mmCIF file of C-alpha atoms in Angstrom:
data_model
loop_
_atom_site.group_PDB
_atom_site.id
_atom_site.type_symbol
_atom_site.label_atom_id
_atom_site.label_comp_id
_atom_site.label_asym_id
_atom_site.label_seq_id
_atom_site.Cartn_x
_atom_site.Cartn_y
_atom_site.Cartn_z
ATOM 1 C CA MET A 14 43.784 293.171 45.302
ATOM 2 C CA GLY A 15 40.286 290.885 46.270
ATOM 3 C CA LYS A 16 40.784 287.435 47.934
ATOM 4 C CA ASN A 17 40.193 284.145 46.275
ATOM 5 C CA ILE A 18 37.124 283.004 47.740
ATOM 6 C CA LEU A 19 35.242 280.060 47.449
ATOM 7 C CA ILE A 20 31.411 279.467 49.271
ATOM 8 C CA ILE A 21 30.164 276.156 49.458
ATOM 9 C CA GLY A 22 26.383 275.907 49.329
ATOM 10 C CA GLY A 23 24.291 278.180 46.810
ATOM 11 C CA GLY A 24 21.121 278.995 48.632
ATOM 12 C CA ILE A 25 19.965 282.554 49.562
ATOM 13 C CA ILE A 26 22.532 282.769 51.956
ATOM 14 C CA GLY A 27 25.364 281.570 49.585
ATOM 15 C CA LEU A 28 24.652 283.363 47.041
ATOM 16 C CA SER A 29 23.653 286.410 49.187
ATOM 17 C CA SER A 30 27.545 286.368 50.706
ATOM 18 C CA ALA A 31 28.380 286.197 46.832
ATOM 19 C CA TYR A 32 26.618 289.232 46.031
ATOM 20 C CA PHE A 33 28.069 291.271 48.672
ATOM 21 C CA LEU A 34 31.687 289.732 48.200
ATOM 22 C CA GLN A 35 31.996 290.558 44.879
ATOM 23 C CA LYS A 36 31.080 294.511 45.574
ATOM 24 C CA GLU A 37 34.281 294.295 47.500
ATOM 25 C CA GLY A 38 36.457 293.435 44.515
ATOM 26 C CA HIS A 39 37.034 289.996 45.724
ATOM 27 C CA ARG A 40 36.761 286.701 43.189
ATOM 28 C CA VAL A 41 34.508 284.367 44.214
ATOM 29 C CA THR A 42 33.546 280.972 43.484
ATOM 30 C CA VAL A 43 30.062 278.935 44.580
ATOM 31 C CA VAL A 44 29.995 275.318 44.588
ATOM 32 C CA ASP A 45 26.872 273.599 44.847
ATOM 33 C CA LYS A 46 26.123 269.757 44.882
ATOM 34 C CA SER A 47 22.638 270.286 42.783
ATOM 35 C CA ASP A 48 21.404 272.457 40.306
ATOM 36 C CA ILE A 49 20.376 275.458 42.471
ATOM 37 C CA THR A 50 16.559 274.966 41.638
ATOM 38 C CA SER A 51 15.162 273.314 44.892
ATOM 39 C CA GLY A 52 15.558 272.723 48.316
ATOM 40 C CA ALA A 53 14.798 275.241 51.312
ATOM 41 C CA SER A 54 15.516 278.325 49.731
ATOM 42 C CA PHE A 55 12.847 277.529 46.867
ATOM 43 C CA VAL A 56 10.225 276.058 49.136
ATOM 44 C CA ASN A 57 9.685 278.749 52.012
ATOM 45 C CA ALA A 58 7.517 280.905 52.567
ATOM 46 C CA GLY A 59 9.457 283.931 51.511
ATOM 47 C CA TYR A 60 8.712 286.119 54.594
ATOM 48 C CA ILE A 61 10.943 289.105 55.866
ATOM 49 C CA THR A 62 10.221 288.726 59.290
ATOM 50 C CA PRO A 63 11.221 290.839 62.050
ATOM 51 C CA SER A 64 7.941 290.219 63.712
ATOM 52 C CA HIS A 65 9.713 286.397 64.507
ATOM 53 C CA ILE A 66 11.807 287.763 67.738
ATOM 54 C CA ILE A 67 10.929 284.492 69.496
ATOM 55 C CA PRO A 68 13.478 281.774 68.846
ATOM 56 C CA LEU A 69 12.856 277.933 68.166
ATOM 57 C CA ALA A 70 14.716 276.858 71.002
ATOM 58 C CA SER A 71 11.688 278.382 73.630
ATOM 59 C CA PRO A 72 10.326 277.340 76.630
ATOM 60 C CA GLY A 73 7.911 274.177 76.093
ATOM 61 C CA VAL A 74 9.146 273.168 72.220
ATOM 62 C CA ILE A 75 10.869 270.202 73.517
ATOM 63 C CA ALA A 76 7.862 269.039 75.465
ATOM 64 C CA LYS A 77 5.259 269.445 72.365
ATOM 65 C CA GLY A 78 8.074 267.533 70.202
ATOM 66 C CA ILE A 79 7.770 264.880 72.388
ATOM 67 C CA ARG A 80 4.147 264.408 72.549
ATOM 68 C CA MET A 81 4.046 264.819 69.004
ATOM 69 C CA MET A 82 7.038 262.155 68.448
ATOM 70 C CA PHE A 83 5.341 259.571 67.282
ATOM 71 C CA ASP A 84 2.487 261.367 65.086
ATOM 72 C CA SER A 85 4.013 262.014 61.882
ATOM 73 C CA ALA A 86 1.478 264.510 60.320
ATOM 74 C CA SER A 87 1.549 266.684 63.633
ATOM 75 C CA PRO A 88 3.378 270.145 62.758
ATOM 76 C CA PHE A 89 6.459 269.542 64.937
ATOM 77 C CA TYR A 90 6.938 266.067 64.601
ATOM 78 C CA MET A 91 10.948 264.416 65.231
ATOM 79 C CA LYS A 92 11.087 260.974 64.146
ATOM 80 C CA PRO A 93 11.738 258.330 66.561
ATOM 81 C CA ARG A 94 15.637 257.114 65.780
ATOM 82 C CA TRP A 95 19.036 256.197 67.539
ATOM 83 C CA ASP A 96 21.068 258.611 66.456
ATOM 84 C CA THR A 97 23.666 259.919 69.129
ATOM 85 C CA GLU A 98 24.222 263.414 66.871
ATOM 86 C CA PHE A 99 20.637 264.282 67.198
ATOM 87 C CA PHE A 100 20.184 263.381 70.985
ATOM 88 C CA LYS A 101 23.274 265.773 71.519
ATOM 89 C CA TRP A 102 21.521 268.019 69.681
ATOM 90 C CA VAL A 103 18.334 267.758 71.452
ATOM 91 C CA TRP A 104 20.336 268.180 74.950
ATOM 92 C CA TYR A 105 21.815 271.200 74.049
ATOM 93 C CA PHE A 106 18.245 272.460 72.602
ATOM 94 C CA HIS A 107 17.059 271.865 75.721
ATOM 95 C CA LYS A 108 19.268 273.662 77.684
ATOM 96 C CA SER A 109 18.851 276.839 74.920
ATOM 97 C CA ALA A 110 15.071 276.451 75.818
ATOM 98 C CA THR A 111 15.385 279.084 78.542
ATOM 99 C CA LYS A 112 13.638 282.504 79.530
ATOM 100 C CA ALA A 113 16.870 283.818 80.267
ATOM 101 C CA LYS A 114 18.420 282.938 76.980
ATOM 102 C CA VAL A 115 15.406 283.801 74.915
ATOM 103 C CA GLU A 116 15.575 287.108 76.463
ATOM 104 C CA LYS A 117 19.023 287.480 75.682
ATOM 105 C CA ALA A 118 18.310 286.516 71.628
ATOM 106 C CA ILE A 119 14.858 288.631 71.335
ATOM 107 C CA PRO A 120 16.808 292.029 70.691
ATOM 108 C CA VAL A 121 19.535 290.313 68.196
ATOM 109 C CA ILE A 122 16.829 288.677 65.640
ATOM 110 C CA ARG A 123 15.123 291.771 65.868
ATOM 111 C CA ASP A 124 18.342 293.997 64.386
ATOM 112 C CA ILE A 125 19.664 291.216 62.092
ATOM 113 C CA ASN A 126 15.992 290.788 60.602
ATOM 114 C CA LEU A 127 15.543 294.965 60.181
ATOM 115 C CA LEU A 128 18.990 294.916 58.564
ATOM 116 C CA SER A 129 18.313 292.431 56.591
ATOM 117 C CA ARG A 130 15.128 293.875 55.237
ATOM 118 C CA ASP A 131 16.956 297.063 54.516
ATOM 119 C CA LEU A 132 19.719 295.180 52.586
ATOM 120 C CA PHE A 133 16.659 294.071 50.634
ATOM 121 C CA THR A 134 15.454 296.788 49.609
ATOM 122 C CA GLU A 135 18.827 298.077 48.322
ATOM 123 C CA ILE A 136 19.272 295.398 46.346
ATOM 124 C CA ARG A 137 15.632 295.958 44.670
ATOM 125 C CA GLU A 138 16.620 299.425 44.315
ATOM 126 C CA SER A 139 20.134 299.058 43.118
ATOM 127 C CA LYS A 140 18.772 297.555 40.139
ATOM 128 C CA ASP A 141 21.426 294.789 39.716
ATOM 129 C CA LEU A 142 18.824 292.117 39.863
ATOM 130 C CA GLY A 143 16.213 293.811 37.356
ATOM 131 C CA THR A 144 12.806 294.136 39.288
ATOM 132 C CA PHE A 145 11.211 291.317 41.674
ATOM 133 C CA GLN A 146 8.413 291.062 44.342
ATOM 134 C CA LEU A 147 9.307 293.100 47.468
ATOM 135 C CA GLU A 148 6.068 293.445 49.317
ATOM 136 C CA ARG A 149 5.393 295.475 52.726
ATOM 137 C CA LYS A 150 1.823 294.406 53.917
ATOM 138 C CA GLY A 151 2.990 293.033 56.502
ATOM 139 C CA LEU A 152 1.754 289.305 58.563
ATOM 140 C CA LEU A 153 -1.366 288.267 60.073
ATOM 141 C CA MET A 154 -1.348 285.919 63.041
ATOM 142 C CA LEU A 155 -4.988 284.216 62.275
ATOM 143 C CA TYR A 156 -6.408 282.627 65.270
ATOM 144 C CA LYS A 157 -9.699 280.901 66.361
ATOM 145 C CA THR A 158 -8.861 280.230 69.977
ATOM 146 C CA LYS A 159 -8.365 282.629 72.842
ATOM 147 C CA ALA A 160 -5.021 280.344 74.016
ATOM 148 C CA SER A 161 -3.744 281.395 70.550
ATOM 149 C CA TYR A 162 -4.789 285.278 70.895
ATOM 150 C CA ASP A 163 -3.335 285.351 74.387
ATOM 151 C CA HIS A 164 -0.189 283.312 73.264
ATOM 152 C CA GLU A 165 0.650 286.089 70.386
ATOM 153 C CA MET A 166 -0.630 289.031 72.372
ATOM 154 C CA GLU A 167 2.486 288.440 74.303
ATOM 155 C CA VAL A 168 4.692 288.287 71.767
ATOM 156 C CA ALA A 169 2.800 291.380 69.813
ATOM 157 C CA ARG A 170 3.469 293.644 73.296
ATOM 158 C CA ARG A 171 6.950 292.825 73.205
ATOM 159 C CA ALA A 172 7.452 293.469 69.554
ATOM 160 C CA GLY A 173 5.841 296.720 70.097
ATOM 161 C CA ASP A 174 7.732 298.095 72.690
ATOM 162 C CA MET A 175 10.714 297.147 70.402
ATOM 163 C CA GLY A 176 9.833 299.534 67.920
ATOM 164 C CA LEU A 177 8.045 297.404 65.152
ATOM 165 C CA GLU A 178 4.730 298.057 63.694
ATOM 166 C CA VAL A 179 2.274 295.859 65.158
ATOM 167 C CA SER A 180 -2.118 296.316 65.233
ATOM 168 C CA GLU A 181 -4.896 294.058 66.473
ATOM 169 C CA LEU A 182 -7.717 292.896 64.233
ATOM 170 C CA ASP A 183 -10.955 291.877 64.778
ATOM 171 C CA LYS A 184 -12.816 289.790 62.633
ATOM 172 C CA GLY A 185 -14.579 292.612 60.729
ATOM 173 C CA ARG A 186 -11.412 294.468 60.022
ATOM 174 C CA LEU A 187 -9.779 291.582 59.069
ATOM 175 C CA GLN A 188 -12.461 290.702 56.276
ATOM 176 C CA ALA A 189 -12.362 293.991 55.275
ATOM 177 C CA ILE A 190 -8.274 293.806 54.925
ATOM 178 C CA GLU A 191 -8.770 290.303 52.962
ATOM 179 C CA PRO A 192 -12.257 291.024 51.487
ATOM 180 C CA LYS A 193 -11.919 288.574 48.538
ATOM 181 C CA VAL A 194 -11.428 285.456 50.426
ATOM 182 C CA LYS A 195 -13.516 283.835 53.192
ATOM 183 C CA ILE A 196 -11.254 283.711 56.688
ATOM 184 C CA ASP A 197 -12.484 281.364 59.503
ATOM 185 C CA ALA A 198 -10.926 283.145 62.083
ATOM 186 C CA GLU A 199 -11.509 285.131 65.459
ATOM 187 C CA GLY A 200 -9.068 287.752 64.758
ATOM 188 C CA ALA A 201 -5.397 288.544 64.041
ATOM 189 C CA ILE A 202 -2.729 289.958 64.835
ATOM 190 C CA HIS A 203 -1.207 292.071 61.990
ATOM 191 C CA TYR A 204 2.641 292.378 61.871
ATOM 192 C CA GLU A 205 2.983 295.541 59.710
ATOM 193 C CA CYS A 206 6.524 295.820 60.440
ATOM 194 C CA ASP A 207 7.206 292.280 57.863
ATOM 195 C CA GLY A 208 7.198 292.169 54.148
ATOM 196 C CA HIS A 209 7.394 288.890 52.174
ATOM 197 C CA MET A 210 8.941 287.852 47.956
ATOM 198 C CA THR A 211 8.474 285.143 45.702
ATOM 199 C CA PRO A 212 11.521 282.948 46.595
ATOM 200 C CA THR A 213 11.754 281.240 42.960
ATOM 201 C CA GLN A 214 11.349 284.572 41.235
ATOM 202 C CA PHE A 215 14.444 286.147 43.513
ATOM 203 C CA MET A 216 17.192 283.342 43.027
ATOM 204 C CA PRO A 217 17.382 282.682 39.485
ATOM 205 C CA LYS A 218 17.722 286.147 39.248
ATOM 206 C CA MET A 219 20.699 286.262 41.513
ATOM 207 C CA VAL A 220 22.342 283.860 39.937
ATOM 208 C CA ARG A 221 22.084 285.105 36.491
ATOM 209 C CA TYR A 222 23.282 288.281 38.075
ATOM 210 C CA LEU A 223 26.011 286.847 40.161
ATOM 211 C CA GLU A 224 27.579 285.390 36.472
ATOM 212 C CA GLU A 225 26.618 288.126 34.840
ATOM 213 C CA VAL A 226 29.566 290.241 37.267
ATOM 214 C CA GLY A 227 32.120 287.320 37.112
ATOM 215 C CA VAL A 228 31.155 284.816 40.071
ATOM 216 C CA ARG A 229 31.859 281.319 39.126
ATOM 217 C CA ILE A 230 29.167 279.235 40.010
ATOM 218 C CA LYS A 231 29.627 275.767 40.177
ATOM 219 C CA ARG A 232 26.618 272.937 39.654
ATOM 220 C CA LYS A 233 26.281 269.329 40.659
ATOM 221 C CA GLU A 234 30.111 269.572 42.714
ATOM 222 C CA GLU A 235 29.604 267.669 45.937
ATOM 223 C CA VAL A 236 32.931 268.347 48.033
ATOM 224 C CA LEU A 237 34.955 265.783 48.778
ATOM 225 C CA ASP A 238 37.709 267.030 50.858
ATOM 226 C CA ILE A 239 38.678 270.128 52.526
ATOM 227 C CA VAL A 240 42.467 270.591 52.816
ATOM 228 C CA ALA A 241 43.723 272.261 55.999
ATOM 229 C CA SER A 242 46.902 272.929 57.969
ATOM 230 C CA ALA A 243 48.162 275.065 60.934
ATOM 231 C CA GLN A 244 47.920 277.744 58.361
ATOM 232 C CA GLY A 245 44.608 277.380 57.618
ATOM 233 C CA ILE A 246 42.838 276.395 54.926
ATOM 234 C CA SER A 247 44.269 275.676 51.091
ATOM 235 C CA GLU A 248 42.313 273.733 48.372
ATOM 236 C CA ILE A 249 38.636 272.345 48.152
ATOM 237 C CA LYS A 250 38.386 269.254 46.285
ATOM 238 C CA THR A 251 35.036 268.201 44.710
ATOM 239 C CA ASP A 252 34.151 265.154 42.370
ATOM 240 C CA LYS A 253 35.295 267.444 39.439
ATOM 241 C CA ASN A 254 37.710 270.310 40.288
ATOM 242 C CA THR A 255 40.292 271.203 42.751
ATOM 243 C CA TYR A 256 39.953 274.423 44.418
ATOM 244 C CA SER A 257 42.742 276.855 45.533
ATOM 245 C CA VAL A 258 41.392 279.424 48.370
ATOM 246 C CA ASP A 259 41.938 282.360 50.381
ATOM 247 C CA GLU A 260 39.323 282.311 52.107
ATOM 248 C CA LEU A 261 36.248 279.229 52.638
ATOM 249 C CA VAL A 262 32.643 280.167 53.117
ATOM 250 C CA LEU A 263 30.943 277.269 54.551
ATOM 251 C CA SER A 264 26.811 278.215 54.028
ATOM 252 C CA ALA A 265 25.909 274.567 52.951
ATOM 253 C CA GLY A 266 22.563 275.032 54.943
ATOM 254 C CA SER A 267 21.771 271.617 56.810
ATOM 255 C CA TRP A 268 24.570 270.322 55.310
ATOM 256 C CA SER A 269 27.466 272.080 57.190
ATOM 257 C CA GLY A 270 27.576 270.206 60.395
ATOM 258 C CA ASN A 271 28.725 267.347 57.873
ATOM 259 C CA LEU A 272 31.595 269.019 56.190
ATOM 260 C CA ALA A 273 32.317 270.805 59.170
ATOM 261 C CA LYS A 274 33.743 267.400 60.704
ATOM 262 C CA LYS A 275 36.160 266.957 58.033
ATOM 263 C CA LEU A 276 37.947 269.969 59.622
ATOM 264 C CA HIS A 277 37.413 268.389 62.981
ATOM 265 C CA VAL A 278 35.102 270.983 64.136
ATOM 266 C CA GLU A 279 31.782 270.203 65.980
ATOM 267 C CA LEU A 280 29.022 272.523 64.206
ATOM 268 C CA PRO A 281 25.566 271.464 66.150
ATOM 269 C CA LEU A 282 23.059 271.271 63.334
ATOM 270 C CA GLN A 283 19.989 269.380 62.792
ATOM 271 C CA GLY A 284 17.886 269.635 59.041
ATOM 272 C CA GLY A 285 14.555 270.845 60.257
ATOM 273 C CA LYS A 286 12.273 269.509 57.176
ATOM 274 C CA GLY A 287 9.508 272.344 55.535
ATOM 275 C CA TYR A 288 7.095 271.582 52.948
ATOM 276 C CA ARG A 289 5.106 273.378 50.288
ATOM 277 C CA ILE A 290 2.352 273.431 48.312
ATOM 278 C CA ASN A 291 1.539 275.893 45.487
ATOM 279 C CA VAL A 292 -1.566 277.000 44.291
ATOM 280 C CA LYS A 293 -1.477 278.268 40.582
ATOM 281 C CA ARG A 294 -5.565 279.156 40.671
ATOM 282 C CA PRO A 295 -6.789 282.708 41.888
ATOM 283 C CA THR A 296 -7.490 281.916 45.848
ATOM 284 C CA GLY A 297 -8.436 285.655 46.787
ATOM 285 C CA ILE A 298 -5.490 285.574 49.479
ATOM 286 C CA GLY A 299 -4.138 289.007 49.623
ATOM 287 C CA LEU A 300 -2.244 289.051 52.761
ATOM 288 C CA PRO A 301 0.748 286.288 53.866
ATOM 289 C CA ALA A 302 -0.508 284.661 57.093
ATOM 290 C CA ILE A 303 0.118 282.227 59.610
ATOM 291 C CA LEU A 304 -2.754 279.931 60.523
ATOM 292 C CA MET A 305 -1.819 279.740 64.074
ATOM 293 C CA GLU A 306 -3.239 276.772 65.062
ATOM 294 C CA ALA A 307 -2.651 274.951 62.170
ATOM 295 C CA ASN A 308 0.693 275.785 62.275
ATOM 296 C CA ILE A 309 0.633 277.132 58.512
ATOM 297 C CA ALA A 310 2.307 279.617 56.580
ATOM 298 C CA VAL A 311 0.489 281.114 53.504
ATOM 299 C CA THR A 312 1.884 283.842 51.150
ATOM 300 C CA PRO A 313 0.592 285.362 48.062
ATOM 301 C CA MET A 314 3.436 285.058 45.501
ATOM 302 C CA VAL A 315 3.415 285.910 42.223
ATOM 303 C CA GLY A 316 1.658 283.690 39.995
ATOM 304 C CA PHE A 317 0.513 281.235 43.048
ATOM 305 C CA THR A 318 -0.526 281.026 46.365
ATOM 306 C CA ARG A 319 2.157 279.161 48.775
ATOM 307 C CA PHE A 320 1.328 277.154 51.711
ATOM 308 C CA ALA A 321 4.078 276.104 53.945
ATOM 309 C CA GLY A 322 4.976 274.727 57.042
ATOM 310 C CA THR A 323 5.770 271.911 59.139
ATOM 311 C CA MET A 324 9.254 271.076 61.453
ATOM 312 C CA GLU A 325 10.303 267.551 60.587
ATOM 313 C CA PHE A 326 13.405 266.539 62.356
ATOM 314 C CA SER A 327 14.151 262.910 60.385
ATOM 315 C CA GLY A 328 17.764 263.039 58.984
ATOM 316 C CA LEU A 329 18.975 264.778 55.702
ATOM 317 C CA ASN A 330 16.577 263.406 53.146
ATOM 318 C CA ALA A 331 13.991 264.789 50.838
ATOM 319 C CA VAL A 332 11.087 262.134 51.010
ATOM 320 C CA VAL A 333 7.777 263.799 51.027
ATOM 321 C CA ARG A 334 4.950 262.130 53.702
ATOM 322 C CA LYS A 335 1.578 262.525 51.933
ATOM 323 C CA GLU A 336 0.153 262.671 55.739
ATOM 324 C CA ARG A 337 2.184 265.795 56.481
ATOM 325 C CA VAL A 338 1.217 267.233 53.118
ATOM 326 C CA ALA A 339 -2.247 266.168 53.687
ATOM 327 C CA ALA A 340 -2.068 268.074 57.179
ATOM 328 C CA ILE A 341 -0.896 270.951 55.447
ATOM 329 C CA ALA A 342 -4.177 271.024 52.717
ATOM 330 C CA ALA A 343 -6.706 270.600 55.776
ATOM 331 C CA GLY A 344 -5.190 272.943 57.923
ATOM 332 C CA ALA A 345 -5.603 275.622 55.309
ATOM 333 C CA LYS A 346 -9.173 274.577 54.414
ATOM 334 C CA ARG A 347 -9.954 275.268 58.652
ATOM 335 C CA PHE A 348 -9.125 279.146 58.068
ATOM 336 C CA TYR A 349 -10.032 279.626 54.300
ATOM 337 C CA PRO A 350 -12.959 277.430 53.975
ATOM 338 C CA GLU A 351 -13.627 277.816 50.142
ATOM 339 C CA VAL A 352 -9.747 276.921 49.523
ATOM 340 C CA ASP A 353 -9.668 273.869 48.481
ATOM 341 C CA ILE A 354 -6.642 272.079 47.484
ATOM 342 C CA THR A 355 -6.702 269.447 44.907
ATOM 343 C CA GLU A 356 -5.155 265.927 44.845
ATOM 344 C CA GLU A 357 -2.901 267.184 41.861
ATOM 345 C CA GLU A 358 -1.589 270.114 43.999
ATOM 346 C CA LYS A 359 -0.722 268.270 47.233
ATOM 347 C CA GLY A 360 1.312 265.655 44.810
ATOM 348 C CA LEU A 361 3.275 268.339 43.771
ATOM 349 C CA ALA A 362 4.135 269.211 47.194
ATOM 350 C CA ARG A 363 8.091 269.475 47.578
ATOM 351 C CA THR A 364 10.254 269.869 50.729
ATOM 352 C CA GLY A 365 13.307 271.633 51.954
ATOM 353 C CA LEU A 366 15.646 270.990 54.622
ATOM 354 C CA ARG A 367 16.419 274.374 56.881
ATOM 355 C CA PRO A 368 19.582 274.050 59.341
ATOM 356 C CA VAL A 369 18.798 274.502 62.865
ATOM 357 C CA SER A 370 21.196 274.984 65.632
ATOM 358 C CA PRO A 371 20.541 274.290 69.267
ATOM 359 C CA ASP A 372 19.601 277.599 70.143
ATOM 360 C CA GLY A 373 17.815 279.274 67.254
ATOM 361 C CA LEU A 374 20.480 281.553 66.309
ATOM 362 C CA PRO A 375 22.774 281.095 63.271
ATOM 363 C CA TYR A 376 26.177 280.775 63.059
ATOM 364 C CA ILE A 377 28.086 283.139 61.657
ATOM 365 C CA GLY A 378 31.130 284.124 62.442
ATOM 366 C CA LYS A 379 35.467 282.861 61.910
ATOM 367 C CA SER A 380 36.430 279.712 62.862
ATOM 368 C CA LYS A 381 38.776 279.805 65.797
ATOM 369 C CA LYS A 382 40.814 276.891 64.089
ATOM 370 C CA PHE A 383 41.202 277.961 60.734
ATOM 371 C CA LYS A 384 41.760 282.142 60.416
ATOM 372 C CA ASN A 385 40.234 281.473 56.781
ATOM 373 C CA LEU A 386 37.288 279.831 57.336
ATOM 374 C CA THR A 387 34.103 281.868 57.639
ATOM 375 C CA PHE A 388 30.790 279.941 58.762
ATOM 376 C CA ALA A 389 27.356 281.493 57.756
ATOM 377 C CA THR A 390 24.724 278.830 58.504
ATOM 378 C CA GLY A 391 21.998 277.339 61.192
ATOM 379 C CA HIS A 392 19.401 279.774 60.460
ATOM 380 C CA ALA A 393 16.439 277.432 60.566
ATOM 381 C CA MET A 394 13.082 279.283 59.584
ATOM 382 C CA MET A 395 14.717 282.801 58.816
ATOM 383 C CA GLY A 396 16.943 281.590 56.081
ATOM 384 C CA TRP A 397 15.191 283.284 53.623
ATOM 385 C CA SER A 398 14.603 286.391 56.090
ATOM 386 C CA LEU A 399 18.070 286.597 57.059
ATOM 387 C CA GLY A 400 20.369 285.896 53.995
ATOM 388 C CA PRO A 401 21.151 289.554 52.876
ATOM 389 C CA ALA A 402 22.490 290.486 56.394
ATOM 390 C CA THR A 403 24.558 287.177 56.681
ATOM 391 C CA GLY A 404 26.070 287.747 53.194
ATOM 392 C CA LYS A 405 26.409 291.586 54.318
ATOM 393 C CA LEU A 406 28.274 290.610 57.671
ATOM 394 C CA VAL A 407 30.510 287.991 56.191
ATOM 395 C CA ALA A 408 31.449 290.145 53.332
ATOM 396 C CA GLU A 409 32.487 292.998 56.525
ATOM 397 C CA LEU A 410 34.467 289.896 57.780
ATOM 398 C CA ILE A 411 36.158 288.911 55.336
ATOM 399 C CA THR A 412 37.656 292.316 53.860
ATOM 400 C CA GLY A 413 38.933 293.329 57.171
ATOM 401 C CA LYS A 414 35.801 295.876 58.187
ATOM 402 C CA LYS A 415 33.491 297.177 61.001
ATOM 403 C CA THR A 416 30.515 294.572 60.799
ATOM 404 C CA SER A 417 27.226 296.408 60.781
ATOM 405 C CA MET A 418 26.181 294.562 63.777
ATOM 406 C CA ASP A 419 27.406 293.036 66.658
ATOM 407 C CA ILE A 420 28.128 289.347 65.506
ATOM 408 C CA ALA A 421 29.122 287.734 68.753
ATOM 409 C CA PRO A 422 25.783 286.157 69.482
ATOM 410 C CA PHE A 423 26.663 284.035 66.327
ATOM 411 C CA ASP A 424 29.567 282.910 67.257
ATOM 412 C CA PRO A 425 30.220 279.592 65.753
ATOM 413 C CA GLY A 426 32.538 278.212 68.491
ATOM 414 C CA ARG A 427 29.606 279.144 71.314
ATOM 415 C CA THR A 428 28.958 276.510 73.853
ATOM 416 C CA PHE A 429 25.462 275.211 74.522
#
């Protein structure tokens, strides 16, 4: 007999959890305060990135953030504000950004990304969702300077040593594999191990499939209270309904920390805002790329090319800062001089909040305080890439199966 499971959060993590939980025979309800058509799961770069082996919390990042703090157009922006929780998170981030901790995280990040990449393929081959874009053209790291090249080559050598497919492209070879667009770069590191998708195509298909197989998806319902006792969590109260539960999965993205407070559980998280601009005209861009000096991600999606990027810590809001949108457009122009992003396209830019843990690793695992509470959040910029893996691990935990990988590094109760 399956369990009665409620998932708070209808992003890629929550929906992936619902997908694998219903496969195990559980009765699943997903509650989200939005209509599940916007947010980080819809505005991201759509990357599947085993190559992203370095966590956000790495040496030098805090110093970079402080230097850029007063430039609201900078790629890494921390809005000056008096917020004790943000100060605490920054301190934890600082403590996590050591060479030793990064070395420990690297194989873990690789393994969960590879697991997720395989699961995306399994979902496609199952035909559950019908057809959707899932391509393995790799990811280009485009560079203009020797400093950027040297930095990325260190990562590339490490990735290669760990069995990931990576190659180096000079200017001529780069233009040969991207013949339809002019690129102003000295060359690229090509992570052939990576893939890409169109999130705005995949998400509605996943929602439709889940509802067809009996998963209840409750849109525009905000969780007001979580009723718990020493025996565990028993009820979830929203602004519209009350739900009895056997198990609760907390996958509410950047809002997960606030919901954890209702249970007097500390879950250090900050919302890292990202931006995207969609260009629905032909651009000639055929391969996903990160424009290194501009810190911009570029993805050829179904029906448009997406330009995305920046990390902004300014609280839980969806405010679109025009100067940051302009910086993305200008950065794209530096690398693709024949691609002009129009004022209208910039005006349609959107944002999404990525839940960032202090050490750059997600929270995946059971609560130490409540036996029927499972956390699935804190994925930072890898949320899309890690969706299926997280959902699979959550389903295995709740069903009582051996997990597909060691999840100890993702312990929600870990100290920083």
